JSON list of N, CA and C in Angstrom, two decimals:
[
{"chain": "A", "resi": 1, "resn": "UNK", "atom": "N", "xyz": [0.88, -1.00, -0.01]},
{"chain": "A", "resi": 1, "resn": "UNK", "atom": "CA", "xyz": [-0.18, -0.23, 0.05]},
{"chain": "A", "resi": 1, "resn": "UNK", "atom": "C", "xyz": [0.85, 1.20, -0.17]},
{"chain": "A", "resi": 2, "resn": "UNK", "atom": "N", "xyz": [0.92, 2.28, -0.97]},
{"chain": "A", "resi": 2, "resn": "UNK", "atom": "CA", "xyz": [1.42, 3.50, -1.01]},
{"chain": "A", "resi": 2, "resn": "UNK", "atom": "C", "xyz": [0.97, 4.55, 0.31]},
{"chain": "A", "resi": 3, "resn": "UNK", "atom": "N", "xyz": [1.73, 4.88, 0.73]},
{"chain": "A", "resi": 3, "resn": "UNK", "atom": "CA", "xyz": [1.58, 5.57, 2.14]},
{"chain": "A", "resi": 3, "resn": "UNK", "atom": "C", "xyz": [2.32, 6.95, 2.12]},
{"chain": "A", "resi": 4, "resn": "UNK", "atom": "N", "xyz": [3.00, 6.87, 0.99]},
{"chain": "A", "resi": 4, "resn": "UNK", "atom": "CA", "xyz": [4.27, 8.13, 1.13]},
{"chain": "A", "resi": 4, "resn": "UNK", "atom": "C", "xyz": [5.01, 8.45, -0.01]},
{"chain": "A", "resi": 5, "resn": "UNK", "atom": "N", "xyz": [5.49, 9.40, -0.08]},
{"chain": "A", "resi": 5, "resn": "UNK", "atom": "CA", "xyz": [6.77, 9.86, -0.95]},
{"chain": "A", "resi": 5, "resn": "UNK", "atom": "C", "xyz": [7.64, 10.57, -0.85]},
{"chain": "A", "resi": 6, "resn": "UNK", "atom": "N", "xyz": [9.22, 10.17, -0.82]},
{"chain": "A", "resi": 6, "resn": "UNK", "atom": "CA", "xyz": [10.29, 11.16, -0.63]},
{"chain": "A", "resi": 6, "resn": "UNK", "atom": "C", "xyz": [10.65, 12.01, -1.40]},
{"chain": "A", "resi": 7, "resn": "UNK", "atom": "N", "xyz": [10.67, 13.27, -1.04]},
{"chain": "A", "resi": 7, "resn": "UNK", "atom": "CA", "xyz": [10.77, 14.74, -1.50]},
{"chain": "A", "resi": 7, "resn": "UNK", "atom": "C", "xyz": [12.06, 14.73, -1.56]},
{"chain": "A", "resi": 8, "resn": "UNK", "atom": "N", "xyz": [12.63, 16.14, -1.61]},
{"chain": "A", "resi": 8, "resn": "UNK", "atom": "CA", "xyz": [14.22, 16.78, -1.64]},
{"chain": "A", "resi": 8, "resn": "UNK", "atom": "C", "xyz": [14.63, 16.32, -0.58]},
{"chain": "A", "resi": 9, "resn": "UNK", "atom": "N", "xyz": [16.03, 16.05, -0.49]},
{"chain": "A", "resi": 9, "resn": "UNK", "atom": "CA", "xyz": [16.97, 15.78, 0.66]},
{"chain": "A", "resi": 9, "resn": "UNK", "atom": "C", "xyz": [17.10, 17.52, 1.15]},
{"chain": "A", "resi": 10, "resn": "UNK", "atom": "N", "xyz": [17.22, 17.03, 2.85]},
{"chain": "A", "resi": 10, "resn": "UNK", "atom": "CA", "xyz": [17.01, 18.09, 3.75]},
{"chain": "A", "resi": 10, "resn": "UNK", "atom": "C", "xyz": [18.41, 18.32, 4.88]},
{"chain": "A", "resi": 11, "resn": "UNK", "atom": "N", "xyz": [19.40, 18.91, 4.43]},
{"chain": "A", "resi": 11, "resn": "UNK", "atom": "CA", "xyz": [20.48, 19.04, 5.25]},
{"chain": "A", "resi": 11, "resn": "UNK", "atom": "C", "xyz": [21.43, 17.85, 4.83]},
{"chain": "A", "resi": 12, "resn": "UNK", "atom": "N", "xyz": [22.41, 17.86, 5.36]},
{"chain": "A", "resi": 12, "resn": "UNK", "atom": "CA", "xyz": [23.81, 17.49, 4.87]},
{"chain": "A", "resi": 12, "resn": "UNK", "atom": "C", "xyz": [23.92, 15.96, 5.28]},
{"chain": "A", "resi": 13, "resn": "UNK", "atom": "N", "xyz": [23.18, 15.21, 6.32]},
{"chain": "A", "resi": 13, "resn": "UNK", "atom": "CA", "xyz": [23.16, 14.07, 7.23]},
{"chain": "A", "resi": 13, "resn": "UNK", "atom": "C", "xyz": [22.43, 13.22, 6.51]},
{"chain": "A", "resi": 14, "resn": "UNK", "atom": "N", "xyz": [22.20, 13.14, 5.75]},
{"chain": "A", "resi": 14, "resn": "UNK", "atom": "CA", "xyz": [21.36, 11.84, 5.11]},
{"chain": "A", "resi": 14, "resn": "UNK", "atom": "C", "xyz": [19.54, 12.23, 5.13]},
{"chain": "A", "resi": 15, "resn": "UNK", "atom": "N", "xyz": [19.33, 13.16, 5.29]},
{"chain": "A", "resi": 15, "resn": "UNK", "atom": "CA", "xyz": [17.39, 13.30, 5.77]},
{"chain": "A", "resi": 15, "resn": "UNK", "atom": "C", "xyz": [17.25, 13.53, 4.78]},
{"chain": "A", "resi": 16, "resn": "UNK", "atom": "N", "xyz": [15.69, 13.38, 4.56]},
{"chain": "A", "resi": 16, "resn": "UNK", "atom": "CA", "xyz": [14.83, 13.94, 3.05]},
{"chain": "A", "resi": 16, "resn": "UNK", "atom": "C", "xyz": [13.65, 14.18, 3.47]},
{"chain": "A", "resi": 17, "resn": "UNK", "atom": "N", "xyz": [12.99, 15.23, 3.01]},
{"chain": "A", "resi": 17, "resn": "UNK", "atom": "CA", "xyz": [11.40, 15.29, 3.19]},
{"chain": "A", "resi": 17, "resn": "UNK", "atom": "C", "xyz": [11.05, 14.31, 2.88]},
{"chain": "A", "resi": 18, "resn": "UNK", "atom": "N", "xyz": [9.58, 14.45, 3.58]},
{"chain": "A", "resi": 18, "resn": "UNK", "atom": "CA", "xyz": [8.92, 12.93, 3.61]},
{"chain": "A", "resi": 18, "resn": "UNK", "atom": "C", "xyz": [7.28, 13.37, 3.23]},
{"chain": "A", "resi": 19, "resn": "UNK", "atom": "N", "xyz": [6.43, 13.26, 2.34]},
{"chain": "A", "resi": 19, "resn": "UNK", "atom": "CA", "xyz": [5.15, 13.68, 2.40]},
{"chain": "A", "resi": 19, "resn": "UNK", "atom": "C", "xyz": [4.52, 12.43, 2.50]},
{"chain": "A", "resi": 20, "resn": "UNK", "atom": "N", "xyz": [3.56, 12.66, 3.81]},
{"chain": "A", "resi": 20, "resn": "UNK", "atom": "CA", "xyz": [3.02, 11.51, 4.05]},
{"chain": "A", "resi": 20, "resn": "UNK", "atom": "C", "xyz": [1.24, 11.42, 3.23]},
{"chain": "A", "resi": 21, "resn": "UNK", "atom": "N", "xyz": [0.98, 10.23, 2.85]},
{"chain": "A", "resi": 21, "resn": "UNK", "atom": "CA", "xyz": [-0.51, 10.29, 2.43]},
{"chain": "A", "resi": 21, "resn": "UNK", "atom": "C", "xyz": [-1.44, 9.30, 3.44]},
{"chain": "A", "resi": 22, "resn": "UNK", "atom": "N", "xyz": [-0.79, 8.88, 4.43]},
{"chain": "A", "resi": 22, "resn": "UNK", "atom": "CA", "xyz": [-1.58, 8.01, 5.33]},
{"chain": "A", "resi": 22, "resn": "UNK", "atom": "C", "xyz": [-2.30, 9.00, 6.32]},
{"chain": "A", "resi": 23, "resn": "UNK", "atom": "N", "xyz": [-3.65, 8.39, 6.98]},
{"chain": "A", "resi": 23, "resn": "UNK", "atom": "CA", "xyz": [-4.15, 9.09, 7.89]},
{"chain": "A", "resi": 23, "resn": "UNK", "atom": "C", "xyz": [-4.60, 8.32, 8.87]},
{"chain": "A", "resi": 24, "resn": "UNK", "atom": "N", "xyz": [-4.24, 8.87, 10.04]},
{"chain": "A", "resi": 24, "resn": "UNK", "atom": "CA", "xyz": [-3.50, 10.32, 10.34]},
{"chain": "A", "resi": 24, "resn": "UNK", "atom": "C", "xyz": [-2.32, 10.39, 9.58]},
{"chain": "A", "resi": 25, "resn": "UNK", "atom": "N", "xyz": [-1.59, 11.42, 9.53]},
{"chain": "A", "resi": 25, "resn": "UNK", "atom": "CA", "xyz": [-0.29, 11.53, 8.45]},
{"chain": "A", "resi": 25, "resn": "UNK", "atom": "C", "xyz": [1.31, 10.96, 9.63]},
{"chain": "A", "resi": 26, "resn": "UNK", "atom": "N", "xyz": [0.81, 11.21, 10.75]},
{"chain": "A", "resi": 26, "resn": "UNK", "atom": "CA", "xyz": [1.79, 10.43, 11.70]},
{"chain": "A", "resi": 26, "resn": "UNK", "atom": "C", "xyz": [2.26, 9.03, 11.86]},
{"chain": "A", "resi": 27, "resn": "UNK", "atom": "N", "xyz": [1.13, 8.55, 10.96]},
{"chain": "A", "resi": 27, "resn": "UNK", "atom": "CA", "xyz": [0.81, 6.74, 11.08]},
{"chain": "A", "resi": 27, "resn": "UNK", "atom": "C", "xyz": [2.37, 6.68, 10.11]},
{"chain": "A", "resi": 28, "resn": "UNK", "atom": "N", "xyz": [2.73, 7.14, 9.27]},
{"chain": "A", "resi": 28, "resn": "UNK", "atom": "CA", "xyz": [3.99, 6.76, 8.49]},
{"chain": "A", "resi": 28, "resn": "UNK", "atom": "C", "xyz": [5.06, 6.59, 9.41]},
{"chain": "A", "resi": 29, "resn": "UNK", "atom": "N", "xyz": [5.32, 7.57, 10.84]},
{"chain": "A", "resi": 29, "resn": "UNK", "atom": "CA", "xyz": [6.40, 6.97, 11.38]},
{"chain": "A", "resi": 29, "resn": "UNK", "atom": "C", "xyz": [6.19, 5.92, 12.03]},
{"chain": "A", "resi": 30, "resn": "UNK", "atom": "N", "xyz": [5.22, 5.34, 12.29]},
{"chain": "A", "resi": 30, "resn": "UNK", "atom": "CA", "xyz": [5.25, 3.93, 13.05]},
{"chain": "A", "resi": 30, "resn": "UNK", "atom": "C", "xyz": [5.80, 2.64, 12.45]},
{"chain": "A", "resi": 31, "resn": "UNK", "atom": "N", "xyz": [6.26, 2.89, 10.94]},
{"chain": "A", "resi": 31, "resn": "UNK", "atom": "CA", "xyz": [6.51, 2.06, 10.17]},
{"chain": "A", "resi": 31, "resn": "UNK", "atom": "C", "xyz": [8.00, 1.56, 9.89]},
{"chain": "A", "resi": 32, "resn": "UNK", "atom": "N", "xyz": [8.82, 0.58, 10.71]},
{"chain": "A", "resi": 32, "resn": "UNK", "atom": "CA", "xyz": [10.41, 0.59, 10.67]},
{"chain": "A", "resi": 32, "resn": "UNK", "atom": "C", "xyz": [10.77, 0.33, 9.66]},
{"chain": "A", "resi": 33, "resn": "UNK", "atom": "N", "xyz": [10.48, -0.42, 8.47]},
{"chain": "A", "resi": 33, "resn": "UNK", "atom": "CA", "xyz": [10.78, -0.58, 7.14]},
{"chain": "A", "resi": 33, "resn": "UNK", "atom": "C", "xyz": [9.77, -0.23, 5.99]},
{"chain": "A", "resi": 34, "resn": "UNK", "atom": "N", "xyz": [10.32, 0.51, 5.32]},
{"chain": "A", "resi": 34, "resn": "UNK", "atom": "CA", "xyz": [9.74, 0.84, 3.99]},
{"chain": "A", "resi": 34, "resn": "UNK", "atom": "C", "xyz": [10.11, 0.16, 2.84]},
{"chain": "A", "resi": 35, "resn": "UNK", "atom": "N", "xyz": [9.31, 0.02, 1.78]},
{"chain": "A", "resi": 35, "resn": "UNK", "atom": "CA", "xyz": [9.63, -0.42, 0.48]},
{"chain": "A", "resi": 35, "resn": "UNK", "atom": "C", "xyz": [9.56, 1.01, -0.30]},
{"chain": "A", "resi": 36, "resn": "UNK", "atom": "N", "xyz": [10.82, 1.09, -1.01]},
{"chain": "A", "resi": 36, "resn": "UNK", "atom": "CA", "xyz": [10.64, 2.16, -1.82]},
{"chain": "A", "resi": 36, "resn": "UNK", "atom": "C", "xyz": [10.86, 1.92, -3.14]},
{"chain": "A", "resi": 37, "resn": "UNK", "atom": "N", "xyz": [9.56, 2.62, -4.02]},
{"chain": "A", "resi": 37, "resn": "UNK", "atom": "CA", "xyz": [9.45, 2.17, -5.41]},
{"chain": "A", "resi": 37, "resn": "UNK", "atom": "C", "xyz": [9.84, 3.18, -6.37]},
{"chain": "A", "resi": 38, "resn": "UNK", "atom": "N", "xyz": [10.95, 3.45, -6.89]},
{"chain": "A", "resi": 38, "resn": "UNK", "atom": "CA", "xyz": [11.23, 4.53, -7.66]},
{"chain": "A", "resi": 38, "resn": "UNK", "atom": "C", "xyz": [10.53, 4.97, -8.76]},
{"chain": "A", "resi": 39, "resn": "UNK", "atom": "N", "xyz": [10.80, 5.95, -9.81]},
{"chain": "A", "resi": 39, "resn": "UNK", "atom": "CA", "xyz": [9.43, 6.37, -10.87]},
{"chain": "A", "resi": 39, "resn": "UNK", "atom": "C", "xyz": [9.81, 5.38, -11.88]},
{"chain": "A", "resi": 40, "resn": "UNK", "atom": "N", "xyz": [10.95, 4.69, -11.80]},
{"chain": "A", "resi": 40, "resn": "UNK", "atom": "CA", "xyz": [11.18, 3.65, -12.73]},
{"chain": "A", "resi": 40, "resn": "UNK", "atom": "C", "xyz": [10.84, 2.32, -12.51]},
{"chain": "A", "resi": 41, "resn": "UNK", "atom": "N", "xyz": [10.47, 2.17, -11.65]},
{"chain": "A", "resi": 41, "resn": "UNK", "atom": "CA", "xyz": [9.61, 0.90, -11.12]},
{"chain": "A", "resi": 41, "resn": "UNK", "atom": "C", "xyz": [10.65, -0.13, -9.95]},
{"chain": "A", "resi": 42, "resn": "UNK", "atom": "N", "xyz": [11.74, 0.25, -10.12]},
{"chain": "A", "resi": 42, "resn": "UNK", "atom": "CA", "xyz": [12.59, -0.40, -9.41]},
{"chain": "A", "resi": 42, "resn": "UNK", "atom": "C", "xyz": [12.17, -0.70, -7.66]},
{"chain": "A", "resi": 43, "resn": "UNK", "atom": "N", "xyz": [12.21, -1.80, -7.00]},
{"chain": "A", "resi": 43, "resn": "UNK", "atom": "CA", "xyz": [11.70, -1.55, -5.50]},
{"chain": "A", "resi": 43, "resn": "UNK", "atom": "C", "xyz": [12.87, -2.36, -4.70]},
{"chain": "A", "resi": 44, "resn": "UNK", "atom": "N", "xyz": [12.84, -1.32, -3.50]},
{"chain": "A", "resi": 44, "resn": "UNK", "atom": "CA", "xyz": [14.07, -1.75, -2.49]},
{"chain": "A", "resi": 44, "resn": "UNK", "atom": "C", "xyz": [13.51, -1.66, -1.20]},
{"chain": "A", "resi": 45, "resn": "UNK", "atom": "N", "xyz": [13.76, -2.51, -0.06]},
{"chain": "A", "resi": 45, "resn": "UNK", "atom": "CA", "xyz": [13.50, -2.27, 0.74]},
{"chain": "A", "resi": 45, "resn": "UNK", "atom": "C", "xyz": [14.62, -1.40, 2.11]},
{"chain": "A", "resi": 46, "resn": "UNK", "atom": "N", "xyz": [14.12, -0.54, 2.98]},
{"chain": "A", "resi": 46, "resn": "UNK", "atom": "CA", "xyz": [15.07, 0.10, 3.27]},
{"chain": "A", "resi": 46, "resn": "UNK", "atom": "C", "xyz": [14.43, 0.06, 5.23]},
{"chain": "A", "resi": 47, "resn": "UNK", "atom": "N", "xyz": [15.41, -0.05, 5.95]},
{"chain": "A", "resi": 47, "resn": "UNK", "atom": "CA", "xyz": [14.99, 0.19, 7.53]},
{"chain": "A", "resi": 47, "resn": "UNK", "atom": "C", "xyz": [14.89, 2.00, 7.78]},
{"chain": "A", "resi": 48, "resn": "UNK", "atom": "N", "xyz": [14.01, 2.28, 8.28]},
{"chain": "A", "resi": 48, "resn": "UNK", "atom": "CA", "xyz": [13.98, 3.72, 8.60]},
{"chain": "A", "resi": 48, "resn": "UNK", "atom": "C", "xyz": [14.90, 3.99, 10.28]},
{"chain": "A", "resi": 49, "resn": "UNK", "atom": "N", "xyz": [15.62, 4.83, 9.82]},
{"chain": "A", "resi": 49, "resn": "UNK", "atom": "CA", "xyz": [16.56, 5.24, 11.04]},
{"chain": "A", "resi": 49, "resn": "UNK", "atom": "C", "xyz": [15.89, 6.28, 11.99]},
{"chain": "A", "resi": 50, "resn": "UNK", "atom": "N", "xyz": [15.49, 7.18, 11.37]},
{"chain": "A", "resi": 50, "resn": "UNK", "atom": "CA", "xyz": [14.51, 8.45, 11.99]},
{"chain": "A", "resi": 50, "resn": "UNK", "atom": "C", "xyz": [13.74, 8.69, 11.35]},
{"chain": "A", "resi": 51, "resn": "UNK", "atom": "N", "xyz": [12.67, 9.22, 11.82]},
{"chain": "A", "resi": 51, "resn": "UNK", "atom": "CA", "xyz": [11.55, 10.38, 11.31]},
{"chain": "A", "resi": 51, "resn": "UNK", "atom": "C", "xyz": [11.26, 10.92, 12.33]},
{"chain": "A", "resi": 52, "resn": "UNK", "atom": "N", "xyz": [10.62, 12.50, 11.84]},
{"chain": "A", "resi": 52, "resn": "UNK", "atom": "CA", "xyz": [10.13, 13.33, 12.89]},
{"chain": "A", "resi": 52, "resn": "UNK", "atom": "C", "xyz": [9.44, 14.40, 11.80]},
{"chain": "A", "resi": 53, "resn": "UNK", "atom": "N", "xyz": [8.76, 14.96, 12.49]},
{"chain": "A", "resi": 53, "resn": "UNK", "atom": "CA", "xyz": [8.17, 16.01, 12.42]},
{"chain": "A", "resi": 53, "resn": "UNK", "atom": "C", "xyz": [8.80, 17.34, 11.90]},
{"chain": "A", "resi": 54, "resn": "UNK", "atom": "N", "xyz": [8.22, 17.77, 10.80]},
{"chain": "A", "resi": 54, "resn": "UNK", "atom": "CA", "xyz": [9.09, 19.31, 10.35]},
{"chain": "A", "resi": 54, "resn": "UNK", "atom": "C", "xyz": [8.14, 20.28, 9.73]},
{"chain": "A", "resi": 55, "resn": "UNK", "atom": "N", "xyz": [7.59, 20.90, 10.50]},
{"chain": "A", "resi": 55, "resn": "UNK", "atom": "CA", "xyz": [6.08, 21.73, 10.00]},
{"chain": "A", "resi": 55, "resn": "UNK", "atom": "C", "xyz": [4.91, 21.11, 9.71]},
{"chain": "A", "resi": 56, "resn": "UNK", "atom": "N", "xyz": [4.86, 21.05, 8.53]},
{"chain": "A", "resi": 56, "resn": "UNK", "atom": "CA", "xyz": [3.15, 20.22, 8.09]},
{"chain": "A", "resi": 56, "resn": "UNK", "atom": "C", "xyz": [3.71, 19.02, 7.34]},
{"chain": "A", "resi": 57, "resn": "UNK", "atom": "N", "xyz": [5.36, 19.04, 7.17]},
{"chain": "A", "resi": 57, "resn": "UNK", "atom": "CA", "xyz": [5.49, 17.33, 6.53]},
{"chain": "A", "resi": 57, "resn": "UNK", "atom": "C", "xyz": [6.55, 17.07, 7.58]},
{"chain": "A", "resi": 58, "resn": "UNK", "atom": "N", "xyz": [7.18, 15.92, 7.08]},
{"chain": "A", "resi": 58, "resn": "UNK", "atom": "CA", "xyz": [8.17, 15.30, 7.60]},
{"chain": "A", "resi": 58, "resn": "UNK", "atom": "C", "xyz": [9.42, 15.15, 7.16]},
{"chain": "A", "resi": 59, "resn": "UNK", "atom": "N", "xyz": [10.30, 14.92, 7.99]},
{"chain": "A", "resi": 59, "resn": "UNK", "atom": "CA", "xyz": [12.00, 14.33, 7.28]},
{"chain": "A", "resi": 59, "resn": "UNK", "atom": "C", "xyz": [12.18, 13.00, 8.09]},
{"chain": "A", "resi": 60, "resn": "UNK", "atom": "N", "xyz": [12.82, 12.22, 7.12]},
{"chain": "A", "resi": 60, "resn": "UNK", "atom": "CA", "xyz": [13.38, 11.10, 7.91]},
{"chain": "A", "resi": 60, "resn": "UNK", "atom": "C", "xyz": [14.84, 10.73, 7.26]},
{"chain": "A", "resi": 61, "resn": "UNK", "atom": "N", "xyz": [15.61, 10.13, 7.89]},
{"chain": "A", "resi": 61, "resn": "UNK", "atom": "CA", "xyz": [16.81, 9.10, 7.42]},
{"chain": "A", "resi": 61, "resn": "UNK", "atom": "C", "xyz": [16.52, 7.50, 7.40]},
{"chain": "A", "resi": 62, "resn": "UNK", "atom": "N", "xyz": [16.96, 7.21, 6.41]},
{"chain": "A", "resi": 62, "resn": "UNK", "atom": "CA", "xyz": [17.09, 5.56, 6.05]},
{"chain": "A", "resi": 62, "resn": "UNK", "atom": "C", "xyz": [18.31, 5.12, 6.53]},
{"chain": "A", "resi": 63, "resn": "UNK", "atom": "N", "xyz": [18.17, 3.76, 7.07]},
{"chain": "A", "resi": 63, "resn": "UNK", "atom": "CA", "xyz": [19.30, 3.31, 7.77]},
{"chain": "A", "resi": 63, "resn": "UNK", "atom": "C", "xyz": [20.40, 3.32, 6.36]},
{"chain": "A", "resi": 64, "resn": "UNK", "atom": "N", "xyz": [21.98, 3.48, 6.55]},
{"chain": "A", "resi": 64, "resn": "UNK", "atom": "CA", "xyz": [22.85, 3.31, 5.30]},
{"chain": "A", "resi": 64, "resn": "UNK", "atom": "C", "xyz": [22.73, 4.49, 4.33]},
{"chain": "A", "resi": 65, "resn": "UNK", "atom": "N", "xyz": [21.97, 5.49, 4.49]},
{"chain": "A", "resi": 65, "resn": "UNK", "atom": "CA", "xyz": [22.03, 6.87, 3.86]},
{"chain": "A", "resi": 65, "resn": "UNK", "atom": "C", "xyz": [22.02, 8.09, 4.50]},
{"chain": "A", "resi": 66, "resn": "UNK", "atom": "N", "xyz": [23.67, 8.40, 4.56]},
{"chain": "A", "resi": 66, "resn": "UNK", "atom": "CA", "xyz": [24.42, 9.21, 5.50]},
{"chain": "A", "resi": 66, "resn": "UNK", "atom": "C", "xyz": [24.77, 10.57, 5.01]},
{"chain": "A", "resi": 67, "resn": "UNK", "atom": "N", "xyz": [24.52, 10.95, 3.77]},
{"chain": "A", "resi": 67, "resn": "UNK", "atom": "CA", "xyz": [24.95, 11.80, 3.03]},
{"chain": "A", "resi": 67, "resn": "UNK", "atom": "C", "xyz": [23.72, 12.75, 1.99]},
{"chain": "A", "resi": 68, "resn": "UNK", "atom": "N", "xyz": [23.80, 13.93, 1.77]},
{"chain": "A", "resi": 68, "resn": "UNK", "atom": "CA", "xyz": [22.65, 14.25, 0.97]},
{"chain": "A", "resi": 68, "resn": "UNK", "atom": "C", "xyz": [22.65, 13.76, -0.25]},
{"chain": "A", "resi": 69, "resn": "UNK", "atom": "N", "xyz": [24.17, 13.26, -0.64]},
{"chain": "A", "resi": 69, "resn": "UNK", "atom": "CA", "xyz": [23.64, 12.82, -2.22]},
{"chain": "A", "resi": 69, "resn": "UNK", "atom": "C", "xyz": [23.16, 11.47, -2.09]},
{"chain": "A", "resi": 70, "resn": "UNK", "atom": "N", "xyz": [23.12, 10.78, -1.24]},
{"chain": "A", "resi": 70, "resn": "UNK", "atom": "CA", "xyz": [22.38, 9.57, -0.95]},
{"chain": "A", "resi": 70, "resn": "UNK", "atom": "C", "xyz": [20.87, 9.61, -0.46]},
{"chain": "A", "resi": 71, "resn": "UNK", "atom": "N", "xyz": [20.52, 10.99, -0.11]},
{"chain": "A", "resi": 71, "resn": "UNK", "atom": "CA", "xyz": [19.13, 11.19, 0.03]},
{"chain": "A", "resi": 71, "resn": "UNK", "atom": "C", "xyz": [18.81, 11.65, -1.30]},
{"chain": "A", "resi": 72, "resn": "UNK", "atom": "N", "xyz": [19.63, 12.48, -2.20]},
{"chain": "A", "resi": 72, "resn": "UNK", "atom": "CA", "xyz": [19.05, 12.76, -3.16]},
{"chain": "A", "resi": 72, "resn": "UNK", "atom": "C", "xyz": [18.59, 11.74, -4.37]},
{"chain": "A", "resi": 73, "resn": "UNK", "atom": "N", "xyz": [19.08, 10.64, -3.91]},
{"chain": "A", "resi": 73, "resn": "UNK", "atom": "CA", "xyz": [18.84, 9.61, -4.98]},
{"chain": "A", "resi": 73, "resn": "UNK", "atom": "C", "xyz": [17.78, 9.02, -4.76]},
{"chain": "A", "resi": 74, "resn": "UNK", "atom": "N", "xyz": [17.03, 9.45, -3.61]},
{"chain": "A", "resi": 74, "resn": "UNK", "atom": "CA", "xyz": [15.82, 8.50, -3.30]},
{"chain": "A", "resi": 74, "resn": "UNK", "atom": "C", "xyz": [14.63, 9.45, -3.59]},
{"chain": "A", "resi": 75, "resn": "UNK", "atom": "N", "xyz": [14.89, 10.48, -3.97]},
{"chain": "A", "resi": 75, "resn": "UNK", "atom": "CA", "xyz": [13.68, 11.66, -4.54]},
{"chain": "A", "resi": 75, "resn": "UNK", "atom": "C", "xyz": [13.24, 11.07, -5.37]},
{"chain": "A", "resi": 76, "resn": "UNK", "atom": "N", "xyz": [11.50, 11.48, -5.13]},
{"chain": "A", "resi": 76, "resn": "UNK", "atom": "CA", "xyz": [10.62, 10.64, -6.12]},
{"chain": "A", "resi": 76, "resn": "UNK", "atom": "C", "xyz": [10.00, 9.39, -5.70]},
{"chain": "A", "resi": 77, "resn": "UNK", "atom": "N", "xyz": [11.02, 8.69, -4.96]},
{"chain": "A", "resi": 77, "resn": "UNK", "atom": "CA", "xyz": [10.41, 7.40, -4.75]},
{"chain": "A", "resi": 77, "resn": "UNK", "atom": "C", "xyz": [9.23, 7.20, -3.87]},
{"chain": "A", "resi": 78, "resn": "UNK", "atom": "N", "xyz": [8.31, 6.46, -4.10]},
{"chain": "A", "resi": 78, "resn": "UNK", "atom": "CA", "xyz": [7.21, 6.27, -3.33]},
{"chain": "A", "resi": 78, "resn": "UNK", "atom": "C", "xyz": [7.46, 5.22, -2.20]},
{"chain": "A", "resi": 79, "resn": "UNK", "atom": "N", "xyz": [6.65, 5.59, -0.98]},
{"chain": "A", "resi": 79, "resn": "UNK", "atom": "CA", "xyz": [6.83, 4.75, 0.30]},
{"chain": "A", "resi": 79, "resn": "UNK", "atom": "C", "xyz": [5.57, 3.72, 0.44]},
{"chain": "A", "resi": 80, "resn": "UNK", "atom": "N", "xyz": [5.76, 2.56, 0.37]},
{"chain": "A", "resi": 80, "resn": "UNK", "atom": "CA", "xyz": [5.20, 1.40, 0.58]},
{"chain": "A", "resi": 80, "resn": "UNK", "atom": "C", "xyz": [5.56, 0.60, 1.70]},
{"chain": "A", "resi": 81, "resn": "UNK", "atom": "N", "xyz": [4.48, 0.29, 1.92]},
{"chain": "A", "resi": 81, "resn": "UNK", "atom": "CA", "xyz": [4.27, -0.90, 3.16]},
{"chain": "A", "resi": 81, "resn": "UNK", "atom": "C", "xyz": [3.31, -2.10, 3.17]},
{"chain": "A", "resi": 82, "resn": "UNK", "atom": "N", "xyz": [3.71, -3.22, 3.95]},
{"chain": "A", "resi": 82, "resn": "UNK", "atom": "CA", "xyz": [2.74, -4.12, 3.83]},
{"chain": "A", "resi": 82, "resn": "UNK", "atom": "C", "xyz": [1.53, -4.22, 4.53]},
{"chain": "A", "resi": 83, "resn": "UNK", "atom": "N", "xyz": [0.07, -4.29, 3.70]},
{"chain": "A", "resi": 83, "resn": "UNK", "atom": "CA", "xyz": [-1.40, -4.03, 4.10]},
{"chain": "A", "resi": 83, "resn": "UNK", "atom": "C", "xyz": [-1.67, -4.47, 5.57]},
{"chain": "A", "resi": 84, "resn": "UNK", "atom": "N", "xyz": [-1.07, -5.66, 5.91]},
{"chain": "A", "resi": 84, "resn": "UNK", "atom": "CA", "xyz": [-1.47, -5.75, 7.16]},
{"chain": "A", "resi": 84, "resn": "UNK", "atom": "C", "xyz": [-0.89, -4.85, 8.63]}
]
């Protein structure tokens, strides 16, 4: 189930903006693993290291993504989780 989208990088330590499609929006932060689907259709699993509110949106850092360039490579990816 698609519950969000990765936006532009935020800062220099691997954080990126996240748009939540969940209801309530904070539900996105409860999932510890996200499946990311790129606009080209490739899918990969990522462990969530940190998610926090930043204004009306969220910022998140995924395990293994520690630089701004790493976060930039995820821009535009859809966030999916298991329906259960």
